[in-house]
Coordinates of C-alpha atoms and ligand atoms in Angstrom, one line a residue:
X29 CA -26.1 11.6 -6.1
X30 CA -22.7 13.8 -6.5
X31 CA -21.4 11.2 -9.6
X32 CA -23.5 9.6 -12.7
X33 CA -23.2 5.8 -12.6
X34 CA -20.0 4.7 -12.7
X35 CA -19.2 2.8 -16.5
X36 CA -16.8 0.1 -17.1
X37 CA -14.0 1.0 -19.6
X38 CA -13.2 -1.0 -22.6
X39 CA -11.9 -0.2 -26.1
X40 CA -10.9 3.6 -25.7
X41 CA -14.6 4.5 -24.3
X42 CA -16.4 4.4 -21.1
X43 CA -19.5 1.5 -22.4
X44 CA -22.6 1.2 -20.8
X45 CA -24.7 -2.1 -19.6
X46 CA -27.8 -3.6 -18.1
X47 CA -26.1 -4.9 -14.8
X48 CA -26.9 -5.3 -11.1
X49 CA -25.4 -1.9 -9.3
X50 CA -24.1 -1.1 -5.7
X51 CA -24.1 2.0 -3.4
X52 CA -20.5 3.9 -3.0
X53 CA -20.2 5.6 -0.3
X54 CA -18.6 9.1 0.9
X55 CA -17.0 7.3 4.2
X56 CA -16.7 10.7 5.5
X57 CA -20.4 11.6 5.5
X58 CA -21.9 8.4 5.1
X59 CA -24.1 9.4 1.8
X60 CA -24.2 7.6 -1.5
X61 CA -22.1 9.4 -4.1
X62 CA -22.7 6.8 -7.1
X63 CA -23.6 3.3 -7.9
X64 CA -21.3 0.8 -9.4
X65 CA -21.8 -2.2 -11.8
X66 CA -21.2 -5.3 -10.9
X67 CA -19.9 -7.2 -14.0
X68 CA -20.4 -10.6 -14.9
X69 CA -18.0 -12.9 -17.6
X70 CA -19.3 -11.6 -20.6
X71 CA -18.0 -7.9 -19.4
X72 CA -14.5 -9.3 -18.8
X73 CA -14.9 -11.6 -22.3
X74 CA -15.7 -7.9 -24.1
X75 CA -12.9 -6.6 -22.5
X76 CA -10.3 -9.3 -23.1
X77 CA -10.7 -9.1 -26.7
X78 CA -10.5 -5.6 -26.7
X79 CA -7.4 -5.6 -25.2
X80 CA -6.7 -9.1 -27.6
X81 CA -7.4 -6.8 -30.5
X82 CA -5.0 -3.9 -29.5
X83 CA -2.3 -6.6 -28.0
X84 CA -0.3 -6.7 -31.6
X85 CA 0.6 -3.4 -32.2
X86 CA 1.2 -1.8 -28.8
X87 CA 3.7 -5.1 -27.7
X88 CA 5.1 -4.0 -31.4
X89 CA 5.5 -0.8 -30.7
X90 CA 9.2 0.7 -29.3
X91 CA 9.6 0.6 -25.6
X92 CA 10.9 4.1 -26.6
X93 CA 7.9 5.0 -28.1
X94 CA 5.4 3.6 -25.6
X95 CA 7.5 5.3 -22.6
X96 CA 6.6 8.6 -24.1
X97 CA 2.5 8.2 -23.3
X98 CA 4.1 7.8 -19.7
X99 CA 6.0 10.9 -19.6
X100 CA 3.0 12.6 -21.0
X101 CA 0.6 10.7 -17.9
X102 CA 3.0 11.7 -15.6
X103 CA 2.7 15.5 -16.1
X104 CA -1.0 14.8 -16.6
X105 CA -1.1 13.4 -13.0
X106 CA 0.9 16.8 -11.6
X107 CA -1.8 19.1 -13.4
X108 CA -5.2 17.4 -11.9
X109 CA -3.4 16.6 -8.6
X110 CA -6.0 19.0 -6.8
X111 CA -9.0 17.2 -8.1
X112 CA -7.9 13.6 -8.0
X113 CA -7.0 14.6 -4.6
X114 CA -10.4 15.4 -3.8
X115 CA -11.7 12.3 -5.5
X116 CA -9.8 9.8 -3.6
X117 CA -10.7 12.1 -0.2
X118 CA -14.3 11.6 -1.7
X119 CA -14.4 8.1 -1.9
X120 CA -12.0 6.5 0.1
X121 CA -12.0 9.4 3.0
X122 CA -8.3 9.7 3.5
X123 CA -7.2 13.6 4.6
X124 CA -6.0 16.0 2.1
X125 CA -2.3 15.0 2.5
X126 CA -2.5 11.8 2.6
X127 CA -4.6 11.4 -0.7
X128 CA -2.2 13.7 -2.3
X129 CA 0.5 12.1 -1.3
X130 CA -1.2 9.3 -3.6
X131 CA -1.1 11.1 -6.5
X132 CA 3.2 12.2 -6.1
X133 CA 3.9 8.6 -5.2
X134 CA 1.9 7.8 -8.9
X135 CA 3.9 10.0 -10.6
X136 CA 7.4 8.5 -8.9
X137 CA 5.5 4.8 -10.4
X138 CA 5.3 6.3 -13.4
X139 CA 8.7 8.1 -13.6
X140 CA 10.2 4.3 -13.0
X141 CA 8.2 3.2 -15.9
X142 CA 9.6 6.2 -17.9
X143 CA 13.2 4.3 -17.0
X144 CA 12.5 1.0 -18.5
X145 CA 14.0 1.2 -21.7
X146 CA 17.5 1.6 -19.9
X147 CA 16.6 -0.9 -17.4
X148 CA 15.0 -3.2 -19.1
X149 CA 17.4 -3.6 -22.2
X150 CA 18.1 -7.2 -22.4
X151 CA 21.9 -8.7 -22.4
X152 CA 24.0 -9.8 -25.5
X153 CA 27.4 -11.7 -24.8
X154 CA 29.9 -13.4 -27.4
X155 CA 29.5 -16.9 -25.4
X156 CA 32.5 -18.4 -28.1
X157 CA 33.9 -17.4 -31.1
X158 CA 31.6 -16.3 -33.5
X159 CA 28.3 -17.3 -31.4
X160 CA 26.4 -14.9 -29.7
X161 CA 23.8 -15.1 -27.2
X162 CA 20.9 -12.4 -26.0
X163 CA 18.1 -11.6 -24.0
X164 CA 15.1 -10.0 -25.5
X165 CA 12.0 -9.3 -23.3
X166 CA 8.6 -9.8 -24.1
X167 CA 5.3 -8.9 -23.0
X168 CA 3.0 -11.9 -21.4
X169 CA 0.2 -10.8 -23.4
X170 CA -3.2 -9.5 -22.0
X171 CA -3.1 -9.2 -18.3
X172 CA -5.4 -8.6 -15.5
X173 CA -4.9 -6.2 -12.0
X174 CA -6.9 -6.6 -9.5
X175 CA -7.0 -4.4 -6.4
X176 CA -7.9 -3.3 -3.0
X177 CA -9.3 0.0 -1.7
X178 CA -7.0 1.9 0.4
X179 CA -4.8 2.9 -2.2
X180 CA -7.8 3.9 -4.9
X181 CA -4.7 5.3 -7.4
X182 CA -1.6 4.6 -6.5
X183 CA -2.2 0.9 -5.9
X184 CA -3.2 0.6 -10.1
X185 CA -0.4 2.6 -10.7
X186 CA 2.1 -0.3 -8.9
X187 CA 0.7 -2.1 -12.0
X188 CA -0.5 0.0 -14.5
X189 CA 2.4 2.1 -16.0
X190 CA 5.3 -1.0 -15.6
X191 CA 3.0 -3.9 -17.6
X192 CA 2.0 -1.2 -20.3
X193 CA 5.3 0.4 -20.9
X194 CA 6.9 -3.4 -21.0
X195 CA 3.9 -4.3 -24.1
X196 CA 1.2 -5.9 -22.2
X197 CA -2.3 -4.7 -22.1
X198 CA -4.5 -4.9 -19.4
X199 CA -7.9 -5.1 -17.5
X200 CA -8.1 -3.2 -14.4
X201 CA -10.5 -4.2 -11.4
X202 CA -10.3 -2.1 -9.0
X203 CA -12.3 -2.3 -5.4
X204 CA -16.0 -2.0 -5.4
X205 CA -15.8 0.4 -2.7
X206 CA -13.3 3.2 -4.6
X207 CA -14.7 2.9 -8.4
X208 CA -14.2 6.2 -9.5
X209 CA -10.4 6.7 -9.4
X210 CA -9.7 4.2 -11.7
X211 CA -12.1 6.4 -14.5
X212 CA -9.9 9.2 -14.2
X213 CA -6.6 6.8 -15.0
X214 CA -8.4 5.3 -18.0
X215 CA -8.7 8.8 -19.6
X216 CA -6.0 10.8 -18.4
X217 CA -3.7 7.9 -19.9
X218 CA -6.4 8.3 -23.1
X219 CA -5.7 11.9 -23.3
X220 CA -1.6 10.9 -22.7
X221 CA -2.0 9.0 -26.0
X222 CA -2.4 5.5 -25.0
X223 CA -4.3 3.5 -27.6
X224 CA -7.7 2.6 -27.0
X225 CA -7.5 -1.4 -26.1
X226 CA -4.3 -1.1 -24.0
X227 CA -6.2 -0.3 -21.0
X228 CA -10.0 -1.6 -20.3
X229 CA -11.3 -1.0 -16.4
X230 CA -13.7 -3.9 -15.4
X231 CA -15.8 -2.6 -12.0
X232 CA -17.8 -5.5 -10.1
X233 CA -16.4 -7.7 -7.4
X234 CA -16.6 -11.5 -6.7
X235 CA -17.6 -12.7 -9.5
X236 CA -15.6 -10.6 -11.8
X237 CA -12.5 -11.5 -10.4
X238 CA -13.7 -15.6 -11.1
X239 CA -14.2 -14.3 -14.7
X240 CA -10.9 -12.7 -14.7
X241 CA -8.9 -15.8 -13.3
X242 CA -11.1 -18.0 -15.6
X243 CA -10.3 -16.7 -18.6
X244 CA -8.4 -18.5 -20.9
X245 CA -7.0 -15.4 -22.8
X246 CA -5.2 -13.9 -19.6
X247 CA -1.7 -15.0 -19.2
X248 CA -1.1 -13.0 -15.6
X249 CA -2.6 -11.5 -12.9
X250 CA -1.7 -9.5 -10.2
X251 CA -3.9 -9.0 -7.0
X252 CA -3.3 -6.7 -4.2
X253 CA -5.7 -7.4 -1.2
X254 CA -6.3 -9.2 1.9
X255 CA -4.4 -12.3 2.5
X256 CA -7.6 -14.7 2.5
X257 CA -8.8 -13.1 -1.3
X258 CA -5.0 -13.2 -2.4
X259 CA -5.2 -17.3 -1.7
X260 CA -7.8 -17.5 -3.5
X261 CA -7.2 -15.4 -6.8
X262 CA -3.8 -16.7 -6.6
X263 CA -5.0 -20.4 -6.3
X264 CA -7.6 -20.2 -8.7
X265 CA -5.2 -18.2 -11.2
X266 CA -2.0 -20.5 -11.0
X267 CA -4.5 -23.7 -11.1
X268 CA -5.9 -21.9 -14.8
X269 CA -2.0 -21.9 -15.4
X270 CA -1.6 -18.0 -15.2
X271 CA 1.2 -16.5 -13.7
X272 CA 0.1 -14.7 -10.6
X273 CA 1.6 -12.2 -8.1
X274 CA -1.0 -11.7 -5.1
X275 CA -0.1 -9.7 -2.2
X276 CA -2.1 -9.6 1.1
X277 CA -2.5 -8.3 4.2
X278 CA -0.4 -7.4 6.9
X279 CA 0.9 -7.4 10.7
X280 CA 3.5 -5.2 10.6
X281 CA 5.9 -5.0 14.1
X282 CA 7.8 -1.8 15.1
X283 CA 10.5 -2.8 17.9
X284 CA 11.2 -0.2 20.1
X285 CA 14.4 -0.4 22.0
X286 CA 15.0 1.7 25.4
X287 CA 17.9 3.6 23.7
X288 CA 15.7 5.2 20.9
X289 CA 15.4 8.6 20.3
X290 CA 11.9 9.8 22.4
X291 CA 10.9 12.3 19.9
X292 CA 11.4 10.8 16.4
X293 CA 10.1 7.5 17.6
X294 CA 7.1 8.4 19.4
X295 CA 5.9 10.5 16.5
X296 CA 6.8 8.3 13.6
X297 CA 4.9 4.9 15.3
X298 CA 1.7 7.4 16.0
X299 CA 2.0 8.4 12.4
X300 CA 2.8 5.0 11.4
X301 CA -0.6 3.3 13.1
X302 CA -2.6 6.2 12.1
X303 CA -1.6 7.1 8.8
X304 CA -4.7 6.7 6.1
X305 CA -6.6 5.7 9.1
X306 CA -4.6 2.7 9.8
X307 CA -5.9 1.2 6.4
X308 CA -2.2 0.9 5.1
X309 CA -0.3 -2.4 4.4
X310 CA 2.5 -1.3 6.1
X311 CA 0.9 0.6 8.7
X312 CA 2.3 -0.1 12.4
X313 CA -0.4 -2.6 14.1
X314 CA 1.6 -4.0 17.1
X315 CA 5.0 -2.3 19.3
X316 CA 7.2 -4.7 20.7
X317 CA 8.4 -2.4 23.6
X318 CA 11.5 -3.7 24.8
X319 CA 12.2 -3.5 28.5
X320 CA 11.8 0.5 30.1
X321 CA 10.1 2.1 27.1
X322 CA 7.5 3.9 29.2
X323 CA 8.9 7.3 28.5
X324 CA 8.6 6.9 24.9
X325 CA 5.1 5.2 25.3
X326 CA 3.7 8.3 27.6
X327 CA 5.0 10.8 24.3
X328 CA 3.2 8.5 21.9
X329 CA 0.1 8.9 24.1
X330 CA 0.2 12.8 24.0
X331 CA 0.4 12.2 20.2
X332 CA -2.1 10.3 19.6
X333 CA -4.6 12.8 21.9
X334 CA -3.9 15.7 19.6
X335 CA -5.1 14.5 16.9
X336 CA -8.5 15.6 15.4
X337 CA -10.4 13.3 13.8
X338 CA -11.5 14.5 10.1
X339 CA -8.4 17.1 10.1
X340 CA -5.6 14.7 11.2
X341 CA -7.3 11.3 10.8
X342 CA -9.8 10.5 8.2
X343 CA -12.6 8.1 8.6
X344 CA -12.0 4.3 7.8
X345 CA -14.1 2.7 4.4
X346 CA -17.6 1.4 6.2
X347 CA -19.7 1.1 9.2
X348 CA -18.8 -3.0 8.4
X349 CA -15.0 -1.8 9.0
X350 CA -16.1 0.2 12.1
X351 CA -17.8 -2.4 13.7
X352 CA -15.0 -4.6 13.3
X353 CA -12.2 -2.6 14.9
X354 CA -14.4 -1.9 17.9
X355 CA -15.0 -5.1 18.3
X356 CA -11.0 -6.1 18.3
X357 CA -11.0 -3.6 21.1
X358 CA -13.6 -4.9 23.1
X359 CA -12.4 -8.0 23.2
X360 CA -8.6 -7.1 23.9
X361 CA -9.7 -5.1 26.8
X362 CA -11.9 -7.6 28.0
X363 CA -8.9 -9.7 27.4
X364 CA -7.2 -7.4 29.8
X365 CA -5.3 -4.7 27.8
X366 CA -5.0 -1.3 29.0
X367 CA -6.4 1.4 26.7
X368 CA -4.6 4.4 26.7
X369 CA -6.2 6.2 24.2
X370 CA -9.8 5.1 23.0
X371 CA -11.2 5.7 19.5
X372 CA -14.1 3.8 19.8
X373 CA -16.4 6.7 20.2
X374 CA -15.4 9.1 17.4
X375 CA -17.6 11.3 16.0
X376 CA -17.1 15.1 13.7
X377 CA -19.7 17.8 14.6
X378 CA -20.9 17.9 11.3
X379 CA -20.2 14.6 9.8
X380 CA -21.8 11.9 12.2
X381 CA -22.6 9.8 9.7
X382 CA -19.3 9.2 8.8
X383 CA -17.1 6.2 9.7
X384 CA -14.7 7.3 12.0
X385 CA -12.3 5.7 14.6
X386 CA -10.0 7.5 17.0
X387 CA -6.4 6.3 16.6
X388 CA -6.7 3.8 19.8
X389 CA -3.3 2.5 21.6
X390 CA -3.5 -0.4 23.9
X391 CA -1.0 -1.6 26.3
X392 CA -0.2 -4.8 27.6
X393 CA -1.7 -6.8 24.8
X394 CA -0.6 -10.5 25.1
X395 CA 0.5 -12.2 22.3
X396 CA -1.9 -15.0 21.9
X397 CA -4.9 -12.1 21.4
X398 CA -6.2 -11.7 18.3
X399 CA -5.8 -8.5 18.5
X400 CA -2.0 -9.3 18.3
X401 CA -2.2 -11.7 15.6
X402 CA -4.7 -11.0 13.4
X403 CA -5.1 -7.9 10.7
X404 CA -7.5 -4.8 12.4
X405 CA -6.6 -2.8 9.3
X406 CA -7.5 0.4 11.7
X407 CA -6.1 3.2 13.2
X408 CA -4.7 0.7 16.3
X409 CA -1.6 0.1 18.1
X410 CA -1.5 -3.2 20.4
X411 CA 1.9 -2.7 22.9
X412 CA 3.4 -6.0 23.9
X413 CA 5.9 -5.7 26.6
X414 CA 9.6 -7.5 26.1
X415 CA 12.1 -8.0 28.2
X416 CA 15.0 -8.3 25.3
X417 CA 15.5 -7.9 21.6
X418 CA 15.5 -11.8 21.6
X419 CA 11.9 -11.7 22.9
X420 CA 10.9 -9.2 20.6
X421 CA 11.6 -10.6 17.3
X422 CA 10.3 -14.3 18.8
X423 CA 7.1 -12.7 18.7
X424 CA 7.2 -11.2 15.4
X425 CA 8.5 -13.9 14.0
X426 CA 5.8 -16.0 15.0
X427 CA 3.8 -13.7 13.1
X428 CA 2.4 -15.6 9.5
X429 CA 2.3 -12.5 7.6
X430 CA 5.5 -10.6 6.6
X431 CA 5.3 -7.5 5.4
X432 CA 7.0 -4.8 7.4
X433 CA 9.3 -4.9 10.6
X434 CA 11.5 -2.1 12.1
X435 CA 13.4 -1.3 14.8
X436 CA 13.5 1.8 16.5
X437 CA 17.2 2.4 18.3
X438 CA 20.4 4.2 18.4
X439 CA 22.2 1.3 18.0
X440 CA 23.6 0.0 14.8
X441 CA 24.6 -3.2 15.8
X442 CA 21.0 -3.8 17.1
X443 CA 19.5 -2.0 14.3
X444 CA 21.5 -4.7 12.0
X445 CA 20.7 -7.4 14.2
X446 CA 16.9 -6.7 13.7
X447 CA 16.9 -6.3 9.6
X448 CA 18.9 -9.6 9.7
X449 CA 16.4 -11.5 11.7
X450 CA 12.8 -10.1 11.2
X451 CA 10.5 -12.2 9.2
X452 CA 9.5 -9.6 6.6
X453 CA 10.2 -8.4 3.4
X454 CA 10.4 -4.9 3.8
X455 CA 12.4 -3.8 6.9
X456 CA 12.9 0.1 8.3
X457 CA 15.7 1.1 10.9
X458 CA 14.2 4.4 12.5
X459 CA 11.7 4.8 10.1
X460 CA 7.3 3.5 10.9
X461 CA 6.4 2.7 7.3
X462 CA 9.7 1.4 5.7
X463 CA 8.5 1.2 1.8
X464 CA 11.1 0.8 -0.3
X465 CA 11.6 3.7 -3.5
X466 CA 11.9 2.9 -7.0
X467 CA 13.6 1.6 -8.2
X468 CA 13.4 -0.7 -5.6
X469 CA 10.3 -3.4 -5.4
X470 CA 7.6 -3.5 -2.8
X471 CA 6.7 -6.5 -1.6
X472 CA 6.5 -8.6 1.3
X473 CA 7.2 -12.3 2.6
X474 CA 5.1 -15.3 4.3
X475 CA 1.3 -14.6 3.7
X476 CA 1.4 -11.5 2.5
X477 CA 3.2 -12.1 -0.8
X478 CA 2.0 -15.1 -3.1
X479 CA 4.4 -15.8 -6.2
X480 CA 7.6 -15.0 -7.3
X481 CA 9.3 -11.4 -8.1
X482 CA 7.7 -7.9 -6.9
X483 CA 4.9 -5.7 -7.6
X484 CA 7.2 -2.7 -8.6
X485 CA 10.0 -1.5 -9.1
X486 CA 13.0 -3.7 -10.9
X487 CA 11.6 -6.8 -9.3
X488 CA 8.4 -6.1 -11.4
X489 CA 10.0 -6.6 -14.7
X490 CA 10.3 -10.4 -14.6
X491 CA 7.0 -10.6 -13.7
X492 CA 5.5 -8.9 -16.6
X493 CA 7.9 -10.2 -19.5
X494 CA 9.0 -13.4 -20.8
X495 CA 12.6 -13.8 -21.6
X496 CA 13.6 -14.6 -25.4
X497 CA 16.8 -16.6 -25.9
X498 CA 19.2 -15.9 -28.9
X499 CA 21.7 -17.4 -30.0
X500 CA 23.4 -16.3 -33.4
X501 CA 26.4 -17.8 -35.4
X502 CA 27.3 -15.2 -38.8
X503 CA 30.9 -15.7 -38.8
X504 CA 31.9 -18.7 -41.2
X505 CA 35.1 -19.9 -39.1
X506 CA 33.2 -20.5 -36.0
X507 CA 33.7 -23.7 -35.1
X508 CA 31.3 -26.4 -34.3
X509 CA 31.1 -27.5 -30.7
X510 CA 28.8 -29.6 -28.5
X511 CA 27.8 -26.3 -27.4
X512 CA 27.0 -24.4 -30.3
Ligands
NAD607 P1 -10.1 -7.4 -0.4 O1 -9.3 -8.6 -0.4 O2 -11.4 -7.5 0.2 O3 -10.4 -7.0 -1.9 C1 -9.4 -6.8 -2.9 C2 -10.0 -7.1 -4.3 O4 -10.5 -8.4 -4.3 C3 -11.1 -6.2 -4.6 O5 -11.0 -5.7 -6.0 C4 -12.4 -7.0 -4.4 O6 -13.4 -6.7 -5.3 C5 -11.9 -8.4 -4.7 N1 -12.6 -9.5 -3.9 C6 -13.1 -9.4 -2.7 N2 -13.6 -10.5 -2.3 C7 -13.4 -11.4 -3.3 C8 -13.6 -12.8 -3.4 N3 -14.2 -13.6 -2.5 N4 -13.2 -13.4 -4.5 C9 -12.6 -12.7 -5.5 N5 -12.3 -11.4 -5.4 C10 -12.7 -10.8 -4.3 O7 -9.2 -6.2 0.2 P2 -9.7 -4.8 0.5 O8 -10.5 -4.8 1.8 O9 -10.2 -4.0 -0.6 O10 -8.2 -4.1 0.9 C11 -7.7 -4.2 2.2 C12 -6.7 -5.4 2.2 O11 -5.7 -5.2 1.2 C13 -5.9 -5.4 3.5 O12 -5.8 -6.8 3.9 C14 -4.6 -4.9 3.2 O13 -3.5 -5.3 4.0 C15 -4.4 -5.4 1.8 N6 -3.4 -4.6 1.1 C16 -2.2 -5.2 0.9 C17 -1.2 -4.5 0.2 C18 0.2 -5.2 0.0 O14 1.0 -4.5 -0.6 N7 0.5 -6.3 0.6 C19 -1.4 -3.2 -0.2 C20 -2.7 -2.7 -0.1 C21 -3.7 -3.4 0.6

């Protein structure tokens, strides 16, 4: 094996224990690369009061002060972006670009968090004379993250540098399937100067996630997963009284108008579906093409065709996520969809056991398939055929998840017309994967967003503080009201 057993992170220090272990995989080849713990409640209970113990000091320490192990992880990030680029590659699969393009998105996470003492400053108002009132945020305390495996380091970094630099600590879970990553965080943010306790990772899966939302020390989690895990951490978290942010999957629609541009529109919905092997929550997954789109769906199609899998197109997580894709095509083309272009058969002269899957386009999908309504989280594009823009946002509307919608058209009044009535939280004019920037949040609506607030961004920072209440009377000839 490539890596030495992968060790949970507690206290400063990577500790070792007696537990049951899984196989991670190199999706690209196929082989076993390491072997993960899975831990069990007293992991989590070692971990919690680590991060307990170190909760005092670090909430007591200056925003200003804490920012500055930020700024220091953020250059740290910039000078191993070559090898934590090959590391996510390694164990997630995604191509070169797209894994580094993990690692620059980290650093713009972190540069937000960097920000927070300006943003995050609190208010002070003379609410009558002599009688002041202010708003001081605190941390929650210990928290937990818990998250998925497309995203093996920028998805811990939505958490990680905002609910540190605000005074929490935290235990990190990251997926099962992409252990490694989250290592390399714990001690590049060690060598940054972050205080041992402030950060613990906890590897494992089921079980630890229980212990996690079990635990009566935690005061918030937040999850980022599929939308039937996110119901369940969030239930079980919320019913332990914790707050909880869970976001889930995804069904994102791009509505394509006859008016858009060919070009820029065929090659941003290929990239969009195809992008980290269609194992994005904002990836494209169905087209709406409204009324005569076919030139625009014949460029798409030339697109996709170029596109070599294991330069252009990595392979997706596991032979279980393989055999599920295929199977949504299968049955959509039973169904009666027409494929256009066909992944199903993928293989790399070099690499055949790895996972792979063509990027796939289907026309004439229906929207009662399941292929149309539920999540493939692969590199596939299901076209359902509109005759208005009416008709098009019917049928993503009638879609129960809600993260991404956009509209591709050179009209504004259309354009506007779609961000105004799409059922999703994160909406794109011209663009396939329409995630918001800090400082703006990420997050979506409907079932693929649980709780209140956002995982980033400015809509992060209620989430991981409580508000403090002040108010101060020093001047003697204030008077004395109901009020005050
Ligand atoms: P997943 O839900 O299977 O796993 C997410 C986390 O939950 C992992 O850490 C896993 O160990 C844990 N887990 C799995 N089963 C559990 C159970 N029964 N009880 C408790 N914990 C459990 O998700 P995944 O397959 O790793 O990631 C892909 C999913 O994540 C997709 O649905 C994708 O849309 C979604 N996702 C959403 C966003 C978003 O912003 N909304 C971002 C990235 C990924």
């Amino acid at each position: 094996m490539k890596y030495a057993q992968v060790r949970n992170y507690v206290g400063g220090g990577f500790v070792t224990a007696d537990l049951p272990l899984i196989d991670v995989y190199d999706p690209r080849s196929g082989h076993v690369i390491s072997r993960v713990p899975l831990s069990r409640g007293s992991e989590v209970d070692a971990a919690v009061r680590a991060a307990r113990e170190a909760l005092p000091a670090w909430s007591a320490t200056p925003i200003k002060e804490r920012v500055q192990i930020f700024f220091r992880y953020k250059t740290l990030l910039e000078r191993d972006i070559d090898s934590l680029t090959a590391l996510i590659s390694e164990e997630n699969g995604k191509i070169e670009s797209e894994a580094r393009a993990e690692i620059l998105k980290s650093a713009e996470l972190t540069e937000f968090a960097c920000s927070l003492p300006q943003i995050a400053s609190g208010e002070i108002l003379e609410v009558s004379r002599g009688v002041e009132c202010r708003v001081e945020r605190y941390p929650v305390g210990v928290v937990a993250a818990i998250t998925p495996f497309n995203f093996p380091i920028m998805v811990p970094n939505w958490s990680i540098p905002n609910a540190l630099a605000l005074g929490n600590t935290m235990i990190l879970k990251p997926s099962e399937m992409v252990p490694l990553s989250a290592g390399r965080i714990a001690e590049l943010l060690t060598e940054a100067g972050l205080p041992p306790g402030v950060l613990q990772v906890v590897h494992g899966g089921q079980e630890t996630v229980e212990a996690l939302c079990d635990h009566p020390d935690i005061a918030g989690i937040s999850f980022v997963g599929s939308t039937r895990v996110a119901k369940i951490v969030y239930r079980r978290a919320t019913s332990n009284l914790k707050r909880c942010l869970a976001l889930g999957g995804a069904k994102n629609h791009l509505i394509v108008m006859p008016d858009a541009n060919r070009e820029m529109t065929a090659a941003n919905v290929v990239a969009s579906m195809s992008g980290c092997a269609g194992q994005r929550c904002m990836a494209a997954s169905v087209m709406v093409a409204v009324s005569e789109t076919d030139h625009i769906i014949t460029r798409m199609v030339e697109h996709a065709r170029k596109m070599v899998p294991g330069r252009d197109i990595g392979p997706v997580i596991s032979p279980a996520a393989k055999e599920r894709i295929t199977r949504y095509i299968d049955e959509a083309e039973a169904d009666g969809a027409t494929v256009l272009v066909d992944g199903r058969k993928t293989t790399v002269a070099g690499h055949e056991g790895g996972f792979y899957v063509g990027p796939t386009i289907l026309d004439h999908v229906r929207p009662e398939m399941a292929i149309a309504q539920e999540e493939v989280f692969g590199p596939v594009l299901a076209i359902i055929r509109a005759k208005d823009v009416d008709e098009a946002l019917r049928i993503e509307n009638a879609s129960p998840y809600g993260n991404a919608a956009s509209v591709f058209t050179e009209s504004g009044g259309v354009a506007r017309y779609v961000m105004e009535h799409a059922s999703a939280g994160m909406v794109g004019v011209n663009v396939g994967v329409p995630v918001p920037r800090e400082p703006f949040s990420f997050g979506g609506w409907g079932e693929s967003k649980f709780g209140v607030g956002d995982i980033t961004g400015r809509g992060s920072i209620e989430f991981w503080t409580q508000a403090k209440k002040m108010t101060t009377k020093w001047n003697q000839e204030a008077g004395v009201n109901w009020m005050s």
